[in-house]
Tab-separated table of C-alpha atoms in Angstrom:
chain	number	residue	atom	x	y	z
A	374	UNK	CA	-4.956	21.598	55.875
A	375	UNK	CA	-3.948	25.219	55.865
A	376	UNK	CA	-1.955	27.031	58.229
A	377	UNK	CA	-0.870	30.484	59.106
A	378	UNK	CA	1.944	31.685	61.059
A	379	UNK	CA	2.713	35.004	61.975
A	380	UNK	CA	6.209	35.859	62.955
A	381	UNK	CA	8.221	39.325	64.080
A	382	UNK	CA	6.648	40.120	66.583
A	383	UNK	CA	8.488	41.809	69.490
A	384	UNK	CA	9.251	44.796	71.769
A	385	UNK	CA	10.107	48.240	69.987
A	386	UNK	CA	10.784	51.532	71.029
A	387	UNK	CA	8.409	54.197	70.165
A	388	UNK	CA	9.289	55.870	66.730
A	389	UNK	CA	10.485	52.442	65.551
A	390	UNK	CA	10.199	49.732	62.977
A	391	UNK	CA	8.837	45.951	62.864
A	392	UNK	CA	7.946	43.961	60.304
A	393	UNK	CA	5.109	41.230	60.122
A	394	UNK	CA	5.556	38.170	58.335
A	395	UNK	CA	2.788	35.449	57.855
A	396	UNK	CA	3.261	32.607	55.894
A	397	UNK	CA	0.662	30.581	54.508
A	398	UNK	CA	0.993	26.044	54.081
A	399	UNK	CA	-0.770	23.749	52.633
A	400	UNK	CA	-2.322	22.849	49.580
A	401	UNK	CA	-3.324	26.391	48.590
A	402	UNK	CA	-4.223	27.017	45.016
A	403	UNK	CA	-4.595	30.983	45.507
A	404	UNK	CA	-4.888	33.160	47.921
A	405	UNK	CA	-7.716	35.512	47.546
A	406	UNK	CA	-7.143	37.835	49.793
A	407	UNK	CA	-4.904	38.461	52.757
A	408	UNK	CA	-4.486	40.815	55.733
A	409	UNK	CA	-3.647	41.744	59.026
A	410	UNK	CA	-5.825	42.563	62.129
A	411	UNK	CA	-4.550	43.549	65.570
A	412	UNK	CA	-6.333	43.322	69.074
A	413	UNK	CA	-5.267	45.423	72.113
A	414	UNK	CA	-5.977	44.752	75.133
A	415	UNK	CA	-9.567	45.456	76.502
A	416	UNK	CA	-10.131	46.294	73.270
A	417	UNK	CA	-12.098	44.213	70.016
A	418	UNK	CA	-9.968	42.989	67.057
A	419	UNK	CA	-9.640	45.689	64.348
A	420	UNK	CA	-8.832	45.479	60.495
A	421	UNK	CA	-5.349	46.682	60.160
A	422	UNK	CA	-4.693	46.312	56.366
A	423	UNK	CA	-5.844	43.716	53.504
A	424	UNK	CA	-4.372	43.213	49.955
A	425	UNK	CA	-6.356	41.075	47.276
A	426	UNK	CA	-4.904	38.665	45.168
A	427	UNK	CA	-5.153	41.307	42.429
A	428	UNK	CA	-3.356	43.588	44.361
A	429	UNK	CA	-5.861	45.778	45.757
A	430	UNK	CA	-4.857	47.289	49.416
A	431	UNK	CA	-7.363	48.642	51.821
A	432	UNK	CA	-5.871	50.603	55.624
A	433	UNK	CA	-7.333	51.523	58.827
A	434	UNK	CA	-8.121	55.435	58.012
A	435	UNK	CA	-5.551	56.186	61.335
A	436	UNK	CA	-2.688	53.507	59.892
A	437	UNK	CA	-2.384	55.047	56.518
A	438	UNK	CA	1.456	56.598	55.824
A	439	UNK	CA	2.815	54.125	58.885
A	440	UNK	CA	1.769	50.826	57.675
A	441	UNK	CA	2.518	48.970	54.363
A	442	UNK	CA	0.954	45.303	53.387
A	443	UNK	CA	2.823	43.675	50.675
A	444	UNK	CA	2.964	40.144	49.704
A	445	UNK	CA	4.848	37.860	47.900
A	446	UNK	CA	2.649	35.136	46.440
A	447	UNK	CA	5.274	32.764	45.229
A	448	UNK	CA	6.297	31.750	49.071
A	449	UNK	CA	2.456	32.002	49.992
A	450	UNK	CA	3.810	34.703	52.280
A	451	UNK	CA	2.606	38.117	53.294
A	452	UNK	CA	3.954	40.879	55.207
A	453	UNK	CA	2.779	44.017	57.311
A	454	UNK	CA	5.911	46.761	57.451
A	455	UNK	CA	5.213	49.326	60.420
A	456	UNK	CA	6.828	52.073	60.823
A	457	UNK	CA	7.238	55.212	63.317
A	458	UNK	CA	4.962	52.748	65.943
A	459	UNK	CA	3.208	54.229	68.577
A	460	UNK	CA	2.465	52.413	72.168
A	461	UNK	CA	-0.871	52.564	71.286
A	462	UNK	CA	0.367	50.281	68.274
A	463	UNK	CA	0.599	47.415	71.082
A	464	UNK	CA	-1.419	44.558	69.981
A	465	UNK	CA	-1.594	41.362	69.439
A	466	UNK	CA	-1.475	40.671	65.619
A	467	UNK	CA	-3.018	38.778	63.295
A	468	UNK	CA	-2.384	37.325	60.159
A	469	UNK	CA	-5.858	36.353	58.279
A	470	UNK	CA	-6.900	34.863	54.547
A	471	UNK	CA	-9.283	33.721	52.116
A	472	UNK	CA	-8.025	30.854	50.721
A	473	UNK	CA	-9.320	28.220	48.361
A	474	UNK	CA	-7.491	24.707	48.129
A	475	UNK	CA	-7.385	21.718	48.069
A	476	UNK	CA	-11.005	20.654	48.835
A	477	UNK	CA	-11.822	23.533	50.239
A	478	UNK	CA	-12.914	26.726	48.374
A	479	UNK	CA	-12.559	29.979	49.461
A	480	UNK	CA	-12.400	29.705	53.053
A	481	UNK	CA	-11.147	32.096	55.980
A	482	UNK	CA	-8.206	31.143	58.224
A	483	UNK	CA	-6.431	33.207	61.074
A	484	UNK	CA	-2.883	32.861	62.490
A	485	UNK	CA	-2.738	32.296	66.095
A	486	UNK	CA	-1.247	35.803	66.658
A	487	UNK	CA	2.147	37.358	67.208
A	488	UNK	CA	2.536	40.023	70.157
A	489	UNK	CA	3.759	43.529	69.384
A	490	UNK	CA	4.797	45.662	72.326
A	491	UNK	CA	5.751	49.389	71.472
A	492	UNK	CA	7.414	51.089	74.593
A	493	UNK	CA	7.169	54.486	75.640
């Protein structure tokens, strides 16, 4: 069965870094495609960034220049780099993928979130 779990999460002062990490397990035989969405509170849950397996990225219009998905697909692992946050950055984040293995093709999965807290 697959698995995803985000990790990195924390508090930050605003103006400064964090980096996501979410790492996929299981018996995955590629990953299609893999992202990030965040939910604030009150709030729905918003596409932060996405990278196919081919490499192809895709931003939230207002994260472009602050935010950087990268992966590295011989750990199954992906990663969301933010930088100069904001405390409207505070979110809960989540790590999501299309994944097809091992008797299951293509299918969506979603971490269970990891909390980001940007201070004032």
């Amino acid at each position: 069965q697959v698995q995803l779990v985000e990790s990195g999460g924390g508090l930050v002062q605003a103006g400064g870094s964090l980096r996501l990490a979410c790492a996929a397990s299981g018996t995955i035989f590629v990953i299609n495609t893999m992202g990030w969405y965040r939910q604030a509170p009150g709030k729905q849950r918003e596409l932060v960034a996405s990278m196919t397996s081919a490499g192809t990225t895709e931003y939230t219009d207002s994260l472009k220049g602050r935010f950087t998905i990268s992966g590295d697909t011989a750990k199954n692992t992906w990663y969301l780099q933010m930088n100069s946050l904001k405390p409207e950055d505070t979110a809960v984040y989540y790590c999501n993928a299309r994944i097809t293995a091992l008797f299951h093709a293509d299918m969506e999965y979603w971490g269970k979130g990891t909390l980001v807290t940007v201070s004032s």
